[in-house]
Amino acid sequence: MAQKPSIPKGTRDFGPAEVQKRKYILSTIETVFKKYGFMPIETPTMENLSTLEGKYGDEGDKLLFRVLNSGETWEQIRNPKSEIRTQGEFNKVITEKGLRYDLTVPFARYVVMNRNEITFPFKRYQMQPVWRADRPQRGRYREFWQCDADVVGSDSLLNELDLIQIYDEAFRKLGIGNYELRMNNRKVLAGIAEVVKSIDVINSIAVAIDKLDKIGEEGVRKELTEQGFKEEELNRLFEIITITGENEAILNQLQSKLQTSTEGLQGIAELKFILQSLQPINQSTHQPINLKLDFSLARGLSYYTGCIFEVVSTEGSLKSSIGGGGRYDNLTGIFGLTNVSGVGISFGLDRIYDVMDELKLFPQALNATSTKVLVCAFDEHTQLTGINITKQLRDAGIASELYPDLPKSNKEKEKPMLKPMNYADALNIPYTVILKSDGNYVLKNMTEKTETVLSLNDIIHHLSTKH
Amino acid sequence: MAQKPSIPKGTRDFGPAEVQKRKYILSTIETVFKKYGFMPIETPTMENLSTLEGKYGDEGDKLLFRVLNSGETWEQIRNPKSEIRTQGEFNKVITEKGLRYDLTVPFARYVVMNRNEITFPFKRYQMQPVWRADRPQRGRYREFWQCDADVVGSDSLLNELDLIQIYDEAFRKLGIGNYELRMNNRKVLAGIAEVVKSIDVINSIAVAIDKLDKIGEEGVRKELTEQGFKEEELNRLFEIITITGENEAILNQLQSKLQTSTEGLQGIAELKFILQSLQPINQSTHQPINLKLDFSLARGLSYYTGCIFEVVSTEGSLKSSIGGGGRYDNLTGIFGLTNVSGVGISFGLDRIYDVMDELKLFPQALNATSTKVLVCAFDEHTQLTGINITKQLRDAGIASELYPDLPKSNKEKEKPMLKPMNYADALNIPYTVILKSDGNYVLKNMTEKTETVLSLNDIIHHLSTKH
């Protein structure tokens, strides 16, 4: 009868210590979101496939987890008259819902459905899991959490400025001081496309240079050559996207190269405005924000139209992206609400966790249990006293437990405190109260291994004043 | 191109005000869980169907949301040699995963998979959504949240005592003072079955009287008559389960009726122990815990073996169950780990929300936004000042926003503060800082409609000391 249990590949259980650490990250980010005026929303785990399909490219559609319709679909399918001939037609009959693939598309749907109740600009944050049927590997899971902040209904670049500050404040609060916030602009990429070949090739260029980290310059050249790019065009492309130096200097270089592109110059103006607005902020602090222009930053998804961002942790073995985002001018358009500009960023909880875990950035005090004291009785009589003591400790706001089991075997009765003490040690509970047969209460400091006979009032006082 | 967006039936979006209220409930319950020494775990949204199926009865299996396997299943199915002839065989080929149906079965699976790392007794809490393809109706959703606390690896009734106190403390903290905590014991039900007919009919009786609220005594009699119960047996049944009165008195009455049932008397002893242990707790408080014996309480699920609980809100139009639980002696047995007794309770977030919403129990101060002050500029110049002021307000820990948009049309320029003020009013932001052309800062109290010219330091001081 007994099954050997397992969980689906790419998914994970989180034990108490992991949940505490994950919640620490989530609440740190949430605190920053709130400080900047963002408000929470939550959307359903399942969305209609009509909402999800076609929003993430062909690759994305394949990675959607689809939910089977309820009812007897088999009847429909085995019917000889059934006209189902392809996987696509098959899917239409048996599935209408899928699991949330990201938080951006559900957010766009939410905005459109609730446009009459929403006050714009609408600054929302959302922290929920998403699902992708990707091949699981290190740092890539099939269920993972995103933490998004978006502003819709305002085209002001001050929103970008806020999001940059949110990134910086959140990562610093988490202890991830060594990160790089890369910024580019889709209009700059359009300008580059224009001077390299023509403005229509922006998506080819964006998709290809997005893989620069993975496949290198040779790989990108190969991919674009196959798409008909000439060598001189590729030379022009790499001359531009490999410009390095101080932000202001490289922006000036870029400007001289994009003189002929109206859109490119517009992108440069946007980047300039942000850098300039950031100056007074950076001057008022010891730790200026490490914002770095990177003209090779593309971000695959094609809905971005303005500034784009990516955050990379630069310490430890995991130099992976821990966040990204950008401005989109028409995300809600697919759901029928046009001319609503928005900009958003995302934090990848699971990647951030992996980085913090490797770099040991979690606070020492994060304990799996919140219990401050374990009350230990050795027989029915002291257990009754224990019920009362535990109640009074809890009434005083002290997280407490009464060890529930009494010694059963004779061997256990010889050392009645063995199991409770092992329990307290295993869970890192800092104090125990041992109820003695003479009616005394002994407070034991589990770290220092010291014992003191105290009254209940003194115990409460002692535990209330310790951190 | 534009689609009219919608969400799957039985699911809901939650806007900022709703999320704040839901989080308020969750964090209140979580605080209590922690105070009693429970530790958090989280399990994946998807479980293998082998974990889920057969655990919730035939009805439950039908209500599982199944996730389609990735890949080209259609090819397999249209193959003429395919031996798929029934919905069941069809499901096996196309789906291996399902959405979490409750938190108890995943918890049992977790305990078995992690038994070597877990310190027992293991006190865990878990607050996550679950999914059931039930017919949606008032108070019943297809995606809803459960908040569970369980202790496994201890058969001590002190755990039941803790869970009773958790219920009481959490509901009081939420303001739901008018609730009834009903308790019964499966062994008492076994004893009743024994004296009514025979101990084997306990499940028939449990399933039937579980519906007493819905179908009434007549309905229960009809259902059991159809199962072969005689009238005199049903008379004996109702004589027992309708006993009313003070806890101690009705327990004594029950004892006299179940004299011949060893198991029944064991159940009575357990109930007595809990009532007695509760006495000192109730004597030390102004608000004794409203624990009420109810021998007609059955709870459908058959894995319970000891005490069972149900909490019902007794005020307002929604007299529905807002929590329930009980002891199970062998839940992990289905996954190969036997002899591990456990007891747990569950809070139904969505039902609790509906009750609190109807009774207006949410704190007034729960605002959709956390923003305390909106900084308002009217041109590029004051906006630059605004960036700096907002930064300093945030550095002082004051949740702040700079209104991002400047007046665009001439009409807007005539009344540059109209849109920012409307925004602040709509979001209930309590203060605004208006940057004047003469360089002054005006702090406006949005509730009292008063304006004061202040220095930035005075503004920070003023806002830091106000609640």
XYZ file of C-alpha atoms in Angstrom, chain A:
467
model
C 0.000 0.000 0.000
C 2.740 2.421 0.971
C 3.980 4.658 -1.829
C 7.438 6.143 -1.869
C 6.548 9.801 -2.117
C 8.232 12.363 -4.330
C 7.549 15.825 -5.759
C 7.444 16.950 -9.400
C 10.842 17.757 -10.874
C 11.839 21.390 -10.774
C 9.698 22.012 -7.676
C 10.862 22.205 -4.083
C 9.678 21.857 -0.519
C 10.830 24.576 1.843
C 11.548 23.645 5.444
C 11.297 26.060 8.377
C 14.794 27.557 8.006
C 14.343 28.103 4.269
C 10.890 29.640 4.670
C 12.219 32.072 7.277
C 15.002 33.121 4.916
C 12.668 33.474 1.963
C 10.248 35.516 4.050
C 13.126 37.709 5.144
C 13.893 38.525 1.509
C 10.234 39.050 0.638
C 9.546 41.319 3.584
C 12.707 43.354 2.970
C 11.699 43.983 -0.629
C 8.095 44.622 0.367
C 9.126 47.221 2.938
C 11.003 49.124 0.234
C 8.096 48.851 -2.229
C 5.776 50.337 0.386
C 8.177 53.117 1.289
C 8.060 54.190 -2.356
C 4.267 54.183 -2.464
C 3.576 50.882 -4.212
C 0.428 48.951 -3.335
C -0.068 45.171 -3.403
C -2.319 43.204 -5.693
C -2.645 39.449 -6.174
C -3.943 37.592 -9.206
C -5.160 33.990 -9.532
C -2.724 31.121 -10.034
C -4.711 30.015 -13.064
C -5.367 32.349 -15.972
C -7.413 31.671 -19.071
C -5.135 30.489 -21.861
C -6.543 33.289 -23.998
C -4.841 35.667 -21.568
C -1.515 33.851 -21.599
C -1.026 32.496 -25.103
C 0.823 34.582 -27.644
C 2.328 36.873 -25.014
C 5.660 35.138 -24.467
C 6.591 34.034 -27.972
C 6.364 30.507 -29.356
C 8.934 29.293 -26.845
C 6.897 30.722 -23.985
C 3.684 29.081 -25.199
C 5.454 25.735 -25.086
C 6.560 26.358 -21.517
C 3.066 27.082 -20.200
C 1.671 24.601 -17.707
C -1.845 23.827 -18.916
C -4.656 22.689 -16.651
C -7.010 19.970 -17.809
C -10.675 20.890 -18.117
C -12.961 19.121 -15.681
C -15.325 16.499 -17.020
C -15.238 13.668 -19.475
C -13.094 15.001 -22.279
C -12.156 11.506 -23.393
C -15.684 10.933 -24.671
C -15.298 13.912 -26.959
C -11.949 12.788 -28.237
C -12.623 9.154 -29.002
C -15.796 10.076 -30.873
C -15.114 8.989 -34.474
C -16.615 12.237 -35.713
C -14.125 14.211 -33.676
C -12.288 16.653 -35.876
C -9.298 16.880 -33.646
C -6.280 16.329 -35.816
C -3.447 18.281 -34.202
C -1.974 18.912 -30.779
C -3.291 22.477 -31.013
C -6.872 21.365 -31.662
C -6.508 18.735 -28.982
C -5.345 21.340 -26.458
C -8.324 23.557 -27.258
C -10.730 20.809 -26.280
C -9.033 19.582 -23.156
C -7.507 22.726 -21.655
C -8.630 26.328 -21.277
C -6.552 27.403 -18.311
C -2.841 27.672 -17.578
C -0.605 28.534 -14.658
C 0.678 32.103 -14.348
C 3.886 32.423 -16.399
C 4.935 35.840 -15.126
C 3.356 38.711 -13.196
C 3.371 41.294 -15.964
C 0.708 39.884 -18.271
C -1.735 39.149 -15.402
C -1.079 42.693 -14.184
C -1.901 44.133 -17.611
C -5.101 42.063 -17.624
C -5.923 43.297 -14.121
C -5.438 46.928 -15.114
C -7.731 46.554 -18.116
C -10.442 44.743 -16.143
C -10.306 47.259 -13.288
C -9.529 50.439 -15.212
C -12.610 52.234 -13.900
C -11.728 51.670 -10.242
C -8.000 52.355 -10.530
C -6.467 55.749 -9.742
C -3.659 56.429 -12.208
C -0.690 56.519 -12.050
C -1.161 53.088 -10.541
C 1.844 51.881 -8.585
C 1.418 48.232 -7.783
C 3.650 45.522 -6.424
C 3.010 41.815 -6.634
C 4.949 38.964 -5.046
C 3.756 35.578 -6.190
C 5.038 32.324 -7.683
C 5.104 31.693 -11.439
C 5.480 28.437 -13.353
C 7.438 27.490 -16.457
C 7.953 24.002 -17.859
C 11.616 24.783 -18.465
C 14.340 22.163 -18.171
C 15.332 22.381 -14.492
C 18.979 23.210 -13.742
C 21.031 25.045 -11.126
C 19.240 28.252 -10.261
C 16.337 27.443 -12.581
C 13.143 26.002 -11.199
C 9.710 25.186 -12.570
C 8.036 27.011 -9.717
C 9.716 30.234 -8.670
C 8.792 33.600 -7.215
C 8.859 37.019 -8.783
C 8.531 40.306 -6.933
C 7.398 42.993 -9.337
C 6.843 46.717 -8.997
C 5.238 48.593 -11.893
C 3.860 52.068 -12.497
C 1.252 52.377 -15.216
C -0.441 55.487 -16.484
C 2.562 57.797 -16.305
C 5.277 58.356 -18.889
C 7.441 60.409 -16.524
C 11.036 59.238 -16.234
C 10.831 59.959 -12.518
C 9.258 56.533 -12.302
C 12.430 54.996 -13.711
C 14.342 57.002 -11.131
C 12.204 55.588 -8.329
C 12.648 52.029 -9.565
C 16.426 52.483 -9.711
C 16.399 53.678 -6.111
C 14.179 50.754 -5.109
C 16.675 48.298 -6.581
C 19.529 49.956 -4.772
C 17.794 50.242 -1.429
C 16.459 46.683 -1.476
C 19.736 45.055 -2.482
C 21.686 47.067 0.086
C 19.185 46.150 2.807
C 19.674 42.511 1.843
C 23.439 42.943 2.099
C 24.017 42.497 -1.633
C 26.260 45.535 -1.965
C 28.217 44.072 -4.860
C 25.767 44.252 -7.659
C 25.692 46.040 -10.960
C 22.580 47.793 -12.235
C 22.808 47.914 -16.016
C 20.678 50.313 -17.998
C 20.010 50.708 -21.691
C 17.132 52.033 -23.757
C 15.168 50.340 -26.500
C 15.159 53.568 -28.489
C 18.953 53.500 -28.383
C 18.813 49.956 -29.718
C 16.465 51.152 -32.454
C 18.956 53.900 -33.254
C 21.779 51.374 -33.371
C 19.713 49.203 -35.719
C 19.077 52.230 -37.873
C 22.740 53.209 -38.247
C 23.884 49.586 -38.548
C 21.346 48.459 -41.116
C 17.759 49.669 -40.722
C 15.375 50.324 -37.886
C 13.316 47.176 -38.667
C 16.107 44.859 -37.561
C 15.928 46.003 -33.921
C 14.322 42.754 -32.803
C 16.875 40.562 -34.584
C 19.644 42.582 -32.981
C 17.985 42.572 -29.559
C 17.399 38.815 -29.590
C 20.960 38.121 -30.739
C 22.905 40.437 -28.413
C 20.732 39.301 -25.533
C 22.743 36.065 -25.790
C 26.134 37.828 -25.877
C 27.020 36.569 -22.383
C 26.253 32.992 -23.376
C 27.438 32.628 -26.973
C 30.035 35.421 -27.193
C 30.699 37.868 -30.023
C 31.412 35.059 -32.489
C 28.078 33.431 -31.760
C 26.177 36.675 -32.168
C 27.998 37.437 -35.432
C 27.187 33.960 -36.710
C 23.507 34.261 -35.824
C 23.152 37.661 -37.458
C 25.171 36.687 -40.515
C 22.712 33.857 -41.064
C 19.980 36.486 -40.979
C 21.668 38.422 -43.793
C 23.782 40.924 -41.890
C 26.968 41.939 -43.730
C 30.347 41.969 -42.043
C 30.673 45.741 -42.153
C 27.255 46.056 -40.506
C 28.302 43.708 -37.746
C 31.527 45.647 -37.311
C 29.516 48.856 -36.879
C 27.240 47.049 -34.422
C 30.062 45.784 -32.225
C 31.902 49.075 -32.379
C 28.891 50.655 -30.722
C 27.761 48.043 -28.238
C 31.260 47.456 -26.901
C 31.877 51.100 -26.020
C 33.113 51.150 -22.421
C 33.986 53.864 -19.970
C 32.326 56.317 -17.634
C 28.600 56.763 -18.188
C 28.799 60.344 -19.365
C 31.748 59.742 -21.668
C 30.241 56.745 -23.403
C 26.905 58.476 -23.758
C 28.671 61.289 -25.603
C 30.439 58.787 -27.854
C 27.138 57.109 -28.583
C 25.518 60.425 -29.361
C 28.103 61.176 -32.052
C 27.420 57.792 -33.638
C 23.620 58.039 -33.570
C 23.400 61.610 -34.907
C 21.294 60.456 -37.840
C 18.702 58.583 -35.826
C 15.888 60.631 -34.277
C 14.771 57.700 -32.175
C 18.320 56.946 -31.054
C 18.797 60.533 -29.914
C 15.499 60.382 -28.041
C 16.769 57.302 -26.184
C 20.010 59.094 -25.362
C 18.058 62.069 -24.008
C 16.084 59.735 -21.735
C 19.239 58.100 -20.418
C 20.789 61.542 -19.862
C 17.779 62.783 -17.918
C 17.949 59.792 -15.595
C 21.698 60.130 -15.034
C 21.306 63.828 -14.306
C 18.363 63.349 -11.946
C 20.366 60.732 -10.129
C 23.259 63.087 -9.456
C 21.770 64.973 -6.480
C 20.664 61.636 -5.013
C 24.116 60.154 -5.364
C 25.749 63.280 -3.982
C 23.728 63.069 -0.778
C 24.953 59.592 0.109
C 28.169 57.745 0.912
C 27.169 54.875 -1.341
C 26.285 56.158 -4.800
C 24.049 53.915 -6.853
C 26.103 51.718 -9.157
C 24.139 52.425 -12.344
C 26.066 51.434 -15.434
C 25.171 52.127 -19.037
C 25.508 49.021 -21.192
C 24.530 49.397 -24.841
C 24.702 45.645 -25.333
C 21.845 45.125 -22.857
C 18.812 44.093 -24.888
C 16.395 41.943 -22.858
C 14.655 39.499 -25.125
C 11.000 40.325 -24.610
C 9.831 42.643 -27.282
C 7.245 44.601 -25.334
C 9.839 47.014 -23.936
C 9.931 50.404 -25.649
C 12.071 52.676 -23.423
C 14.597 52.213 -20.630
C 15.579 48.648 -19.811
C 17.332 47.374 -16.700
C 19.182 44.347 -15.528
C 20.757 43.616 -12.152
C 23.619 41.193 -11.818
C 25.268 40.053 -8.624
C 29.018 40.513 -9.084
C 30.245 38.442 -6.156
C 30.379 34.694 -5.610
C 30.012 31.943 -8.170
C 26.511 32.915 -9.261
C 26.976 35.932 -11.495
C 23.440 35.600 -12.644
C 20.682 38.081 -13.239
C 18.815 38.784 -10.016
C 16.446 41.362 -11.457
C 15.342 43.151 -14.582
C 12.691 45.330 -16.114
C 11.899 48.223 -18.365
C 9.340 50.549 -19.887
C 6.570 49.334 -22.148
C 4.320 51.806 -23.912
C 1.502 49.543 -24.852
C 1.304 46.441 -22.698
C -2.397 46.822 -21.947
C -3.106 47.326 -25.649
C -3.377 43.575 -26.203
C -6.358 43.627 -23.852
C -7.992 46.641 -25.435
C -6.667 49.561 -23.378
C -4.296 51.646 -25.470
C -2.019 54.594 -24.717
C -1.175 53.531 -21.199
C 2.552 53.721 -20.651
C 4.128 51.728 -17.877
C 7.480 50.818 -16.407
C 8.355 47.992 -14.076
C 11.074 45.967 -12.427
C 11.225 42.454 -11.103
C 13.214 40.802 -8.327
C 13.924 37.092 -8.681
C 13.435 35.683 -5.184
C 15.027 32.315 -5.854
C 18.167 33.698 -7.481
C 18.542 36.261 -4.697
C 18.176 33.448 -2.165
C 20.897 31.414 -3.856
C 23.266 34.407 -3.937
C 22.610 35.301 -0.289
C 22.976 31.701 0.782
C 26.323 31.339 -0.951
C 27.619 34.646 0.400
C 26.192 33.941 3.888
C 24.247 37.193 3.927
C 21.297 36.034 6.014
C 21.164 37.481 9.547
C 22.418 35.091 12.209
C 19.324 35.760 14.293
C 17.019 34.186 11.679
C 16.025 31.064 13.574
C 13.758 28.333 12.256
C 11.668 28.537 15.424
C 10.439 31.682 17.136
C 10.155 29.889 20.470
C 12.103 31.628 23.211
C 11.504 29.187 26.001
C 10.574 25.519 26.354
C 8.799 24.544 29.561
C 9.732 21.004 30.684
C 7.742 18.832 33.069
C 8.599 15.303 34.187
C 5.232 13.962 35.380
C 1.482 14.626 35.262
C 1.648 16.890 38.269
C 4.393 19.210 37.018
C 2.769 19.116 33.596
C -0.375 20.718 35.046
C 1.834 23.440 36.531
C 3.516 23.671 33.131
C 0.214 24.390 31.366
C -0.310 27.348 33.634
C 3.249 28.667 33.373
C 3.248 28.419 29.607
C -0.034 30.285 29.483
C 1.413 33.102 31.622
C 4.580 33.299 29.534
C 2.479 33.571 26.381
C 0.229 36.179 27.991
C 3.385 38.191 28.566
C 4.059 37.957 24.816
C 6.887 35.416 25.123
C 6.795 32.705 22.445
C 6.706 29.516 24.502
C 6.155 25.804 24.304
C 5.358 23.164 26.873
C 7.117 19.937 25.903
C 4.060 17.737 25.392
C 5.337 14.226 26.057
C 6.146 12.612 29.377
C 8.759 9.891 29.825
C 7.155 6.533 29.033
C 9.739 3.763 29.416
C 11.715 3.199 32.603
C 14.840 4.215 30.768
C 13.236 7.522 29.818
C 12.055 8.051 33.384
C 15.633 7.809 34.634
C 16.581 10.813 32.501
C 13.287 12.664 32.113
C 14.917 15.858 30.780
C 16.902 14.161 28.027
C 14.274 14.376 25.282
C 13.101 17.928 26.042
C 16.712 19.179 26.169
C 17.548 17.459 22.881
C 14.454 19.064 21.368
C 15.467 22.521 22.604
C 19.011 22.037 21.321
C 17.910 20.780 17.919
C 15.585 23.749 17.446
C 17.983 26.350 18.877
C 15.493 27.334 21.562
C 17.529 29.731 23.732
C 15.930 29.016 27.151
C 14.226 26.196 29.017
C 12.246 26.291 32.241
C 12.646 23.030 34.168
C 9.946 22.291 36.724
C 11.581 20.588 39.718
C 9.968 18.146 42.114
C 10.555 20.581 45.008
C 8.289 23.109 43.272
C 11.170 25.298 42.108
C 11.473 26.640 38.579
C 14.909 26.512 37.018
C 15.649 28.821 34.082
C 18.334 27.309 31.892
C 20.266 29.351 29.342
C 20.805 26.773 26.605
C 23.736 28.597 25.021
C 25.715 29.328 28.161
C 24.530 26.137 29.900
C 23.785 28.087 33.087
C 20.888 27.329 35.457
C 19.180 29.709 37.882
C 16.323 29.097 40.304
C 13.851 31.922 39.781
C 10.227 32.818 40.457
C 7.878 32.879 37.479
C 7.735 36.666 37.632
C 11.523 36.878 37.493
C 11.592 34.453 34.575
C 9.051 36.547 32.663
C 10.962 39.700 33.470
C 14.258 38.142 32.435
C 12.912 36.823 29.101
C 10.989 39.997 28.276
C 14.066 42.181 28.560
C 16.462 39.891 26.653
C 16.473 40.971 23.016
